[in-house]
Coordinates of C-alpha atoms in Angstrom, one line a residue:
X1 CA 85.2 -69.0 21.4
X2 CA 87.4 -65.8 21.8
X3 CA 86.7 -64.4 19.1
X4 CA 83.0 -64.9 19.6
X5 CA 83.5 -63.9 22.7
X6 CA 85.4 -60.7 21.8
X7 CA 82.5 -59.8 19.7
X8 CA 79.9 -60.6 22.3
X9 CA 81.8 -57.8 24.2
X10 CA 81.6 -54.8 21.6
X11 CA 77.5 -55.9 20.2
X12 CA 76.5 -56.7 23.8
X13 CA 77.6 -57.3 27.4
X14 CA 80.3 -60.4 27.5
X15 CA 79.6 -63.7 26.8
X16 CA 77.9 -66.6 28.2
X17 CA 78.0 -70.1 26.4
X18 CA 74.9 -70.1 24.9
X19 CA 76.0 -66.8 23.5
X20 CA 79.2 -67.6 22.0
X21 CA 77.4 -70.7 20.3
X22 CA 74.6 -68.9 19.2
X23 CA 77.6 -66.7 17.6
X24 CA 79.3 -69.5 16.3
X25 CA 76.5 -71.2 14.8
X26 CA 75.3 -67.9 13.1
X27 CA 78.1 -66.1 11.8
X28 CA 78.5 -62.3 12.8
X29 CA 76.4 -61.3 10.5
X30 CA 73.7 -63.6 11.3
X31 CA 73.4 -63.1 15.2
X32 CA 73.4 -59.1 14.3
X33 CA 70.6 -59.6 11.9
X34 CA 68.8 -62.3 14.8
X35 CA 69.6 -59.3 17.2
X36 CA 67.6 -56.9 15.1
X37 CA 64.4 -59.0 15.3
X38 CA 65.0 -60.4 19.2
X39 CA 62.1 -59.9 21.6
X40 CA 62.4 -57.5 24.0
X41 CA 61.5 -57.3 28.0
X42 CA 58.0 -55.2 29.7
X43 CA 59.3 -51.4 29.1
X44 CA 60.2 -49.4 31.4
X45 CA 57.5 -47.6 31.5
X46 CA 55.2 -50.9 31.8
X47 CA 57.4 -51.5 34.4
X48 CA 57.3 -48.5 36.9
X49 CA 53.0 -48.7 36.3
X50 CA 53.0 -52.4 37.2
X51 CA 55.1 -51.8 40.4
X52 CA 53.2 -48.8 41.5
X53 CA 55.7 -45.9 41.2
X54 CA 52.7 -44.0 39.6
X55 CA 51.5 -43.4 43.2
X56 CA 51.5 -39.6 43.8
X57 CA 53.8 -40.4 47.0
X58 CA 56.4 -40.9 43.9
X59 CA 55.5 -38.1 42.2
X60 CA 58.7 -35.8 43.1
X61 CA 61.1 -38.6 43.4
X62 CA 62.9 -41.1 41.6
X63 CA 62.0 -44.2 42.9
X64 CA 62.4 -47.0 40.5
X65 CA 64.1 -45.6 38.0
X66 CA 67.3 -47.4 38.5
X67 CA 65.8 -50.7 39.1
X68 CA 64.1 -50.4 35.7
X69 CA 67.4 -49.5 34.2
X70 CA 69.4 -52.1 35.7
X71 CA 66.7 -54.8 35.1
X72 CA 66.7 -54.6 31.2
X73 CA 70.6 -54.2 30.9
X74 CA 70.9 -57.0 32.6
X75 CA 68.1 -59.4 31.9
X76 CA 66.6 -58.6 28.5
X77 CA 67.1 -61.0 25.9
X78 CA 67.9 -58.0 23.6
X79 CA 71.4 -57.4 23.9
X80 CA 72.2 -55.7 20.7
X81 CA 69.7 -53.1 21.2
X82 CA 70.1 -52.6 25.4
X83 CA 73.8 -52.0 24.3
X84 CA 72.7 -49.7 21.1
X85 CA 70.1 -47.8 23.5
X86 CA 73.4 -47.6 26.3
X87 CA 75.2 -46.5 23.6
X88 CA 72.7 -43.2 22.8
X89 CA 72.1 -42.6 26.4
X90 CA 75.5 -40.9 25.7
X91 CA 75.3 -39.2 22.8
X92 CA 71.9 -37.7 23.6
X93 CA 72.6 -37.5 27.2
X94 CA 69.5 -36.9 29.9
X95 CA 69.4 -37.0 33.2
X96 CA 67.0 -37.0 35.9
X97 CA 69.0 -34.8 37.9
X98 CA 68.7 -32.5 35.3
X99 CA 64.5 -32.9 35.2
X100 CA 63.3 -30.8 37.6
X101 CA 59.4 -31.2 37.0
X102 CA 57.8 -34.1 38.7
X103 CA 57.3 -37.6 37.4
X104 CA 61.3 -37.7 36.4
X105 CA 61.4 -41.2 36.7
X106 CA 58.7 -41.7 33.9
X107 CA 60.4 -38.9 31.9
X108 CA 63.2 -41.1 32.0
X109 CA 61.5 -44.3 31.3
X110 CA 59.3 -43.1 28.4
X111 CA 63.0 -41.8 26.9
X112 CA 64.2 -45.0 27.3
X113 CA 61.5 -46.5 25.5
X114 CA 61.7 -43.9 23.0
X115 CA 65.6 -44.8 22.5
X116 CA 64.6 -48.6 21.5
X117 CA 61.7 -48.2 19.5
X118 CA 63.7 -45.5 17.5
X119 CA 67.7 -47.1 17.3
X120 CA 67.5 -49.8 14.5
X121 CA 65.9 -47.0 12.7
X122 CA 66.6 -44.0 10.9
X123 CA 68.5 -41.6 12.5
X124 CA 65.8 -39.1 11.0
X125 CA 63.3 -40.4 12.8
X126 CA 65.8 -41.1 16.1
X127 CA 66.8 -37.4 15.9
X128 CA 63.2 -36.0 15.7
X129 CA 61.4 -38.5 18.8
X130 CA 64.8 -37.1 20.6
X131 CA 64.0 -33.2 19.7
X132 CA 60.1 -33.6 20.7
X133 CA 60.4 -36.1 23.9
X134 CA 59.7 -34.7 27.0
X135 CA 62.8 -35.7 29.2
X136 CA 64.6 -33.9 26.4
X137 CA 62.3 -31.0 26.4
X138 CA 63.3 -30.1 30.2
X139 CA 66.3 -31.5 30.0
X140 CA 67.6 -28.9 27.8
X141 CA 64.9 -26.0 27.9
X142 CA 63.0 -27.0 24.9
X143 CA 59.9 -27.1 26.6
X144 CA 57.9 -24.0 27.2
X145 CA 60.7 -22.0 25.2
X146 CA 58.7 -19.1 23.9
X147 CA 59.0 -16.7 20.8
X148 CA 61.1 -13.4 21.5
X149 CA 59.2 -10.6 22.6
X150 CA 61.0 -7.0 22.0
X151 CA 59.0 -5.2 24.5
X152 CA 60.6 -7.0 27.5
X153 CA 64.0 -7.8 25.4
X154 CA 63.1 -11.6 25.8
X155 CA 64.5 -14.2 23.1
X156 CA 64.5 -17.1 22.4
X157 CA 66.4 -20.1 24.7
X158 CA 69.7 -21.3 22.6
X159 CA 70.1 -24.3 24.7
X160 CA 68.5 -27.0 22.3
X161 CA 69.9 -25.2 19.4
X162 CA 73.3 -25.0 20.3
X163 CA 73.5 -28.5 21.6
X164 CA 71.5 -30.0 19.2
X165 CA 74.0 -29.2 16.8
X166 CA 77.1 -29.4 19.1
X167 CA 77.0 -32.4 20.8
X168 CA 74.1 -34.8 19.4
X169 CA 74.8 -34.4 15.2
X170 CA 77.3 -32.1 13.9
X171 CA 80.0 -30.9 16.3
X172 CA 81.8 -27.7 16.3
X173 CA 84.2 -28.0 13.2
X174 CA 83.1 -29.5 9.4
X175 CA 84.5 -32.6 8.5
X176 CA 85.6 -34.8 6.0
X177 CA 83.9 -38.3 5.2
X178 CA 87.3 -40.1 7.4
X179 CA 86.3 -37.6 10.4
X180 CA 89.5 -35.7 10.3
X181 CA 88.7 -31.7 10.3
X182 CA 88.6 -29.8 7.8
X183 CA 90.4 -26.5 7.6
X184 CA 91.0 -23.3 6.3
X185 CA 93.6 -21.7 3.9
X186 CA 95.8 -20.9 6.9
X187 CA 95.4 -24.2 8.6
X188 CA 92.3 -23.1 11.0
X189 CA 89.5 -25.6 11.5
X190 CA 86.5 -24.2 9.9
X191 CA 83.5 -24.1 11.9
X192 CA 80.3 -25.4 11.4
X193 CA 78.0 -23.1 12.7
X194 CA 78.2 -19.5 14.7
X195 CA 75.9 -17.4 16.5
X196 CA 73.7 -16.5 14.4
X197 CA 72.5 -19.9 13.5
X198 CA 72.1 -20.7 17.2
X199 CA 69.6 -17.4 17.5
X200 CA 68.3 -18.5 14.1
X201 CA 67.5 -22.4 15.2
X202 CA 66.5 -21.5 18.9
X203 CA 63.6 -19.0 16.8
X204 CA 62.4 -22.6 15.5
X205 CA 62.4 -24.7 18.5
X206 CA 59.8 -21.9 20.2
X207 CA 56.2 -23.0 21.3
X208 CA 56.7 -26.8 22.2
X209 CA 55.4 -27.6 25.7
X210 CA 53.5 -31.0 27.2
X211 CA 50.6 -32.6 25.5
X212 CA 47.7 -33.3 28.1
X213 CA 49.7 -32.4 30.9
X214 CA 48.3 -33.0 34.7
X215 CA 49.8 -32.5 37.0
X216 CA 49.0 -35.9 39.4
X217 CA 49.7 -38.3 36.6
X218 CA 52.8 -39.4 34.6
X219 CA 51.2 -40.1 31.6
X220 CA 52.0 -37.0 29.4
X221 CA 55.4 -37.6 30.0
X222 CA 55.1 -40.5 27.4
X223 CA 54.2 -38.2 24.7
X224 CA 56.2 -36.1 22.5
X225 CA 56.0 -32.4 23.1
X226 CA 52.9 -31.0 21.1
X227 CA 53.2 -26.8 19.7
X228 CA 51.4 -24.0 20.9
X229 CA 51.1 -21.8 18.0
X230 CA 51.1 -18.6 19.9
X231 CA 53.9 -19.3 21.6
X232 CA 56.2 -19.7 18.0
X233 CA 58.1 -17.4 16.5
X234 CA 56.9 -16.4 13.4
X235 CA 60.3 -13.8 12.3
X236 CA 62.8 -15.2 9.9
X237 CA 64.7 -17.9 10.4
X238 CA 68.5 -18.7 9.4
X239 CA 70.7 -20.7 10.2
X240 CA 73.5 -23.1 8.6
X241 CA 73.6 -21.6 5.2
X242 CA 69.7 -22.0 4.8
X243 CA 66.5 -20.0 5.4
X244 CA 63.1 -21.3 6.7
X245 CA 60.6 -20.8 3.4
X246 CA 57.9 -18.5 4.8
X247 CA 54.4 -19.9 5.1
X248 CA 55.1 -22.7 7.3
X249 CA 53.7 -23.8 10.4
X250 CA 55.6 -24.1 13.8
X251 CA 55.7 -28.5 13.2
X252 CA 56.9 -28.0 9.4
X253 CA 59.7 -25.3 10.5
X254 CA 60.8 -28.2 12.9
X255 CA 60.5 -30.7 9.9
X256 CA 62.6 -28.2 8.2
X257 CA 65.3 -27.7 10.5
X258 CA 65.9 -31.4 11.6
X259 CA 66.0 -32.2 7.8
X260 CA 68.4 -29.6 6.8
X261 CA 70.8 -31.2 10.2
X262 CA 70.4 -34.7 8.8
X263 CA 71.6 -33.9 5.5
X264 CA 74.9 -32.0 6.8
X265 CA 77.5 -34.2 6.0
X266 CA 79.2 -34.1 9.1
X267 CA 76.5 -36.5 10.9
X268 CA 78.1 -39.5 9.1
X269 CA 81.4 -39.4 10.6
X270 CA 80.4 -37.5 14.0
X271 CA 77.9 -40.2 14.8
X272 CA 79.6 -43.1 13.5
X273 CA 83.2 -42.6 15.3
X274 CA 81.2 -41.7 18.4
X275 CA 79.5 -45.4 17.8
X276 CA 82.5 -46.9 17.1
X277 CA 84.3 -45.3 20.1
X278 CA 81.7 -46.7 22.9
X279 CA 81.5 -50.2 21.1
X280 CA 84.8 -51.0 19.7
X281 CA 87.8 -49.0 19.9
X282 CA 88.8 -45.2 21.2
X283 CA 91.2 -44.4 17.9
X284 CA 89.8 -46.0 15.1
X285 CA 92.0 -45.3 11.8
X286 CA 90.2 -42.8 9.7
X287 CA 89.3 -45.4 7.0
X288 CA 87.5 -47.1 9.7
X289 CA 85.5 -44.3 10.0
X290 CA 85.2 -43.5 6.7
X291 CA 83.4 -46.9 5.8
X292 CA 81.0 -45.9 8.8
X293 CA 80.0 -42.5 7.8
X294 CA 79.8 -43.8 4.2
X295 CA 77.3 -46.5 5.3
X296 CA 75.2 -43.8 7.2
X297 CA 75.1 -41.5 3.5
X298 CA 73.9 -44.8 2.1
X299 CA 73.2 -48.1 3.0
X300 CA 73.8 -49.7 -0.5
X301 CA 70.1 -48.9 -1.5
X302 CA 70.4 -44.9 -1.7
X303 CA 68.5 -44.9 1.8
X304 CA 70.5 -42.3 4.6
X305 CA 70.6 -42.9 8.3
X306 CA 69.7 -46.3 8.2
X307 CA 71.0 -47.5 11.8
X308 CA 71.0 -51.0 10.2
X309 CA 73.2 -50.7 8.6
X310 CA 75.9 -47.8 10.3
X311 CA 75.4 -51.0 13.3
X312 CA 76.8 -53.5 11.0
X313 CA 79.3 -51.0 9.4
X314 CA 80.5 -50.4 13.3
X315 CA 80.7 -54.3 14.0
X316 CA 81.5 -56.0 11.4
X317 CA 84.0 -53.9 10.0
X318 CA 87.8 -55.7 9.6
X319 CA 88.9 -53.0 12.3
X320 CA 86.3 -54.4 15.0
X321 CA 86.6 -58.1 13.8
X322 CA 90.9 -58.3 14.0
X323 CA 92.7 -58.1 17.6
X324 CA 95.8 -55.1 16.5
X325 CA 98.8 -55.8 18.9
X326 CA 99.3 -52.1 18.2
X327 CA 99.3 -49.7 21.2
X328 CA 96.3 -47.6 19.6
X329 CA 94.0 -50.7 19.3
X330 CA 90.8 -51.2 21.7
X331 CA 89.2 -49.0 24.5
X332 CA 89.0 -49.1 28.5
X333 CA 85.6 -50.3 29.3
X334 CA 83.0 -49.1 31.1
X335 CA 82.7 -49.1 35.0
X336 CA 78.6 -49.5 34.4
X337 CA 79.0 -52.6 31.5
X338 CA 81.3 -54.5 33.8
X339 CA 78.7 -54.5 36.0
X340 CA 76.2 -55.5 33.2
X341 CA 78.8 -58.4 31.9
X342 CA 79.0 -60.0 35.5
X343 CA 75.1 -60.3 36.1
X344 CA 74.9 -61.7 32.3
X345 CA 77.5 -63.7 32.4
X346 CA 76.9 -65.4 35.4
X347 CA 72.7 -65.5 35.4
X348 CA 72.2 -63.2 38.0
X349 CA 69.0 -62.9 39.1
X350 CA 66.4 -60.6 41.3
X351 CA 64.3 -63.1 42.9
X352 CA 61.1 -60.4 43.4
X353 CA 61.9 -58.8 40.5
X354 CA 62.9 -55.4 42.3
X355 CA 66.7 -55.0 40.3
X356 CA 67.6 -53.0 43.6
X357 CA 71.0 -51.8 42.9
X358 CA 70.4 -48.2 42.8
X359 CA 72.6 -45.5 41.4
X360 CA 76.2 -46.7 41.4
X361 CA 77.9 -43.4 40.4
X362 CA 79.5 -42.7 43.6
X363 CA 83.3 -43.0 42.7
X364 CA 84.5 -43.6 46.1
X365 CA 82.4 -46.5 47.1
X366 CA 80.9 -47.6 43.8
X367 CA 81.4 -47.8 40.3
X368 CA 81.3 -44.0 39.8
X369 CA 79.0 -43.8 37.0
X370 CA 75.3 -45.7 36.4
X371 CA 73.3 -45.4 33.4
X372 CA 71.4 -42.4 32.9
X373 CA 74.0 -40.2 35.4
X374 CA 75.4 -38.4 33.3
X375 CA 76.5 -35.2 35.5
X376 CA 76.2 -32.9 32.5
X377 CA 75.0 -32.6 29.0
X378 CA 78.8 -33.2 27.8
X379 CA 78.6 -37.2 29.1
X380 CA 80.6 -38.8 31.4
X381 CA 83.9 -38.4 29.8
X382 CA 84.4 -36.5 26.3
X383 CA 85.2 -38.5 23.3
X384 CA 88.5 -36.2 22.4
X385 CA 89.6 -36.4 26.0
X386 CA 93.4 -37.5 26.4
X387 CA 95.1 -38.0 30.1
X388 CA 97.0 -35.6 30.8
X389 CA 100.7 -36.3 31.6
X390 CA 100.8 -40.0 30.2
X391 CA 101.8 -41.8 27.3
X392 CA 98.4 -41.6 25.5
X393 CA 98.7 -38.2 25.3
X394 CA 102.9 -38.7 23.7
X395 CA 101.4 -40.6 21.2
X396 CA 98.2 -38.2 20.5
X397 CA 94.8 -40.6 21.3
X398 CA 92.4 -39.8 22.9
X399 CA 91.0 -42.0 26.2
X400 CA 87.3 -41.0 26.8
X401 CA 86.6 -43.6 29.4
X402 CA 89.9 -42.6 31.1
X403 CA 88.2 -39.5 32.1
X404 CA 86.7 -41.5 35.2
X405 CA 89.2 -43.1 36.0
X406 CA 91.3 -42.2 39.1
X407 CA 93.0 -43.8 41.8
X408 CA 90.0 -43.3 44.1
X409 CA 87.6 -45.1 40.9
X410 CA 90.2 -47.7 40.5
X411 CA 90.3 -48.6 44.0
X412 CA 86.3 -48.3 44.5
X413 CA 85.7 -50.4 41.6
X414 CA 87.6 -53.7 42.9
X415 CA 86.2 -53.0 46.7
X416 CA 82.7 -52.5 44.7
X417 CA 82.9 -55.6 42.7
X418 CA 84.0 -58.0 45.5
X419 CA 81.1 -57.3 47.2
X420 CA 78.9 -57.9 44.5
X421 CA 80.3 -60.9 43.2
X422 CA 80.2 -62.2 46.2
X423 CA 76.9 -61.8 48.0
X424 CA 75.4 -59.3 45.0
X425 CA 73.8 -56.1 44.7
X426 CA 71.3 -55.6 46.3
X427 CA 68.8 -58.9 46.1
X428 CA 70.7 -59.1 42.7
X429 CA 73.0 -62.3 42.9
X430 CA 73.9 -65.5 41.0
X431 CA 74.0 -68.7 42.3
X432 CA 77.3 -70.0 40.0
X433 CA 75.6 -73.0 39.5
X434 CA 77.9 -73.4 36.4
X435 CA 80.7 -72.8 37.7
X436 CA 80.8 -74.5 41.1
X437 CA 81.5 -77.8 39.0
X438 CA 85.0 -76.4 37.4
X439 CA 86.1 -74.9 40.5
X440 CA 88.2 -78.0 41.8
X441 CA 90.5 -77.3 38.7
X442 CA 92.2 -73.7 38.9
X443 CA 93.4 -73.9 35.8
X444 CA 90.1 -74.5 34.3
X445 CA 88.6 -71.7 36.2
X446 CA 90.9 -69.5 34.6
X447 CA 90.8 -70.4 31.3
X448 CA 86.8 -70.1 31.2
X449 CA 86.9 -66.4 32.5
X450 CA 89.6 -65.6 30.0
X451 CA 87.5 -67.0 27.4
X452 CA 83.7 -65.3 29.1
X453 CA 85.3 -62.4 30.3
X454 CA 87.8 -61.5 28.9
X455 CA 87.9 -62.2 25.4
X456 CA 90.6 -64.5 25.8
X457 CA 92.9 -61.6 25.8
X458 CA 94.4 -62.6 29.3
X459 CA 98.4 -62.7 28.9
X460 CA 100.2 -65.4 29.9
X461 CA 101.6 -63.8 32.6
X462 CA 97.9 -62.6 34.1
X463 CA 96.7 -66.2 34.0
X464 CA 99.7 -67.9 36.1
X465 CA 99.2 -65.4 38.2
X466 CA 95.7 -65.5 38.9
X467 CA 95.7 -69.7 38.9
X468 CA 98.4 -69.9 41.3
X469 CA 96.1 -67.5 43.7
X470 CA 93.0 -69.8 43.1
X471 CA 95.4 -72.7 44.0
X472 CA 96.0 -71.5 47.0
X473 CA 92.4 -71.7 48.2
X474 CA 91.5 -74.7 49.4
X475 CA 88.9 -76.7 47.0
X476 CA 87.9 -79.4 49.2
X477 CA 84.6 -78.1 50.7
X478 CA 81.7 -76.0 49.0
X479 CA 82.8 -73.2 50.3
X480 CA 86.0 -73.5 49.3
X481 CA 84.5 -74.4 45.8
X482 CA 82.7 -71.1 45.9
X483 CA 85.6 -68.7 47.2
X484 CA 87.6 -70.4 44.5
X485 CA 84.7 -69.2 41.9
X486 CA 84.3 -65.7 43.4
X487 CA 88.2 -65.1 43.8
X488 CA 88.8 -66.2 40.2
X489 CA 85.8 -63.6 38.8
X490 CA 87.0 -60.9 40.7
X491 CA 90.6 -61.3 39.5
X492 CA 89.8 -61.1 36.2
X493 CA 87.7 -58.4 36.1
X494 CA 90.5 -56.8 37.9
X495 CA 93.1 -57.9 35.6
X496 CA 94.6 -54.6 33.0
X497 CA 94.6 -57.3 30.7
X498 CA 90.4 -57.6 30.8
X499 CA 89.9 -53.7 31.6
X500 CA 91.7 -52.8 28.7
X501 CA 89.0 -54.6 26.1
X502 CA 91.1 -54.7 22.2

């Protein structure tokens, strides 16, 4: 049960028991390839529609976007691809704050959509819905970017261009199949683009706008991006090491130029150890990544990108699947997925079906970050970053998710969480009906979060700790049953031991 527990924790959201039996009974292997086939819940943007946040009094808001966010993170019965789709959400980071056209909320949604239809794909076809959605598109100036025009000294907008390459395929320095940079003769990393293949790319991604945009319905925001020939440069084109052939038309440059970024062969091991770093561990070994980006060149039948099969590489890989006593092993988790793991774990529910928690990303009385908040382009935290000042950064790793975390956030989180475990968030709630029956044994209350929760990863010293605190609550009444329950979640989900996920 740990370990299927442990591995609920990196493919999904935690555990609950029909989970880690399904796991048992199924094998790894077999509950990813169950996982890849699962049905999926009404989409987000079936969702919005059937509520009625098409009304035009929602039209410059973004009412129910976070209710539709929340709702499928914590209640779909697709948990490999909600955590997948999580996963992406920061890697090719949007942002309705960073939308400012009406309709965001459906921008958002269709992008969502977009995200699950697309991630046990190929990241060909991932890479290319991203380039031509429209949340993209105004997210990072794609849309309505026009050809440069030397009689008013305009060119081209490098946003896309540069990021697209920066930050969502490539990153700044080539590197070798294990992810570790390569250099120069003098020890320099070598880059992998410059300037001119910014201005050369940005020349390609010219003339895309809205297809059958109006302005009082969201629908158009649930198509991808259509070209306006007039609007596309038609000079010459370079950029990393290649040249657009002549003769082609605005859609096959784009072909072209998301093509020639697939095949770099830095997309392997920039994708994968971003991948492995939000489901598994912040320092894999470079032969862990190695066996990732090798799966991405080729997924044993000469097929690249097949997100099959980088997914299993990710999971199932001895790295992910052995608990390292080693200080470098595992990765703080996520303010948002604890959040996720309590309303799985424990059944929440949203009796009226609103999932009115809201946007959780302020750090002083929240969880200071929700999905789909990024504040920037660049994530919530950077996957190099390293603490300043601490031991992690003696030893050299990096700490992305550390990047949040503050005394403020650590303090905001447990305040946050006993609230919501307690009476829930917003009309989100559970009733513990499973739990109220352990609660007149402490001991047992602890060892079934270790096990849900925690992974069974809980030292010794955390559980006596935590059961002699849950003794100390009278057990006598319901209510006392119930505080017993409560006290014991909270605990645990504010125990290092369970923060820290190996």
């Amino acid at each position: 049960p740990d370990e299927a527990s442990r591995f609920l924790a990196q493919a999904g959201f935690g555990a609950t028991d029909a989970d880690i039996t399904s796991v048992q009974t199924l094998g790894y292997a077999g509950w990813i390839d169950a996982q890849f086939t699962a049905p999926t819940a009404q989409s987000h943007w079936d969702w919005l529609h059937a509520k009625g946040y098409d009304a035009l009094i929602y039209k410059n808001s973004q009412a129910g976007l976070d209710s539709t966010l929340w709702r499928k993170l914590m209640n779909s019965p697709d948990i490999l691809r909600q955590r997948i789709v999580l996963a992406l959400t920061e890697l090719f980071v949007v942002s309705p704050s960073g939308i400012p056209v009406s309709w965001k909320q459906f921008a958002c949604a269709a992008y969502m959509d977009m995200l699950e239809a697309n991630c046990f794909g190929n990241f060909r076809a991932l890479l290319e819905a991203v380039t031509l959605s429209s949340a993209m598109g105004v997210f990072l100036n794609m849309r309505g970017n026009q050809k440069e025009d030397p009689r008013t000294g305009r060119v081209p907008d490098e946003n896309y261009a540069r990021e697209v390459m920066q930050l969502l395929t490539i990153g700044l320095h080539q590197l070798k199949l294990d992810g570790t940079v390569k250099t120069d003769a003098s020890g320099k990393p070598i880059e992998t683009y410059d300037q001119s293949s910014i201005a050369g790319l940005a020349k390609v991604f010219t003339g895309w706008d809205f297809t059958s945009y109006h302005a009082d319905t969201p629908d158009h925001m649930r198509l991808p991006m259509s070209l306006i020939a007039s609007r596309h440069s038609t000079s010459s084109k370079s950029f990393l090491g290649v040249t657009v052939p002549t003769g082609l038309t605005g859609v096959q440059e784009l072909k072209f130029a998301l093509d020639t970024i697939f095949n770099h062969p830095n997309v392997g091991p920039f994708v994968g150890k971003q991948l492995i770093e939000r489901l598994v561990t912040s320092n894999p070994s470079t032969f862990y990544v190695g066996r990732v980006a090798a799966a991405f060149n080729d997924n044993g039948s000469g097929v690249r990108g097949d997100m099959k099969a980088v997914i299993r590489a990710v999971l199932l890989d001895g790295e992910a699947r052995t608990v390292f006593p080693s200080a470098t092993a595992g990765k703080l988790r996520e303010p948002m997925i604890r959040l996720v793991q309590w309303a799985r774990t424990f059944k929440a529910t949203s009796p009226t079906d609103a999932w009115n928690i809201g946007d959780t990303s302020d750090p002083a009385k929240k969880l200071g970050q929700s999905p789909l908040r990024s504040p920037s382009v660049f994530n919530f935290f950077r996957p190099g970053y390293v603490p300043p000042n601490t031991v992690l950064a003696q030893q050299q790793l990096v700490a992305p998710e550390f990047q949040i975390l503050n005394e403020s956030t650590v303090v905001s989180y447990v305040n946050y969480m006993q609230t919501v475990i307690n009476t829930g968030a917003g009309e989100v709630a559970s009733s513990y009906a499973d739990e109220l029956a352990l609660a007149a044994n402490a001991g047992n209350l602890v060892n079934r979060y270790n096990v849900l929760l925690a992974g069974g990863q809980l030292s010794a010293a955390a559980q006596s700790t935590i059961q002699n605190a849950i003794s100390a609550i009278s057990g006598s009444t319901d209510a006392g049953k119930r505080t017993r329950v409560t006290a014991a979640v909270l605990l645990v989900m504010s125990a290092p031991d369970y923060l820290v996920q190996k």
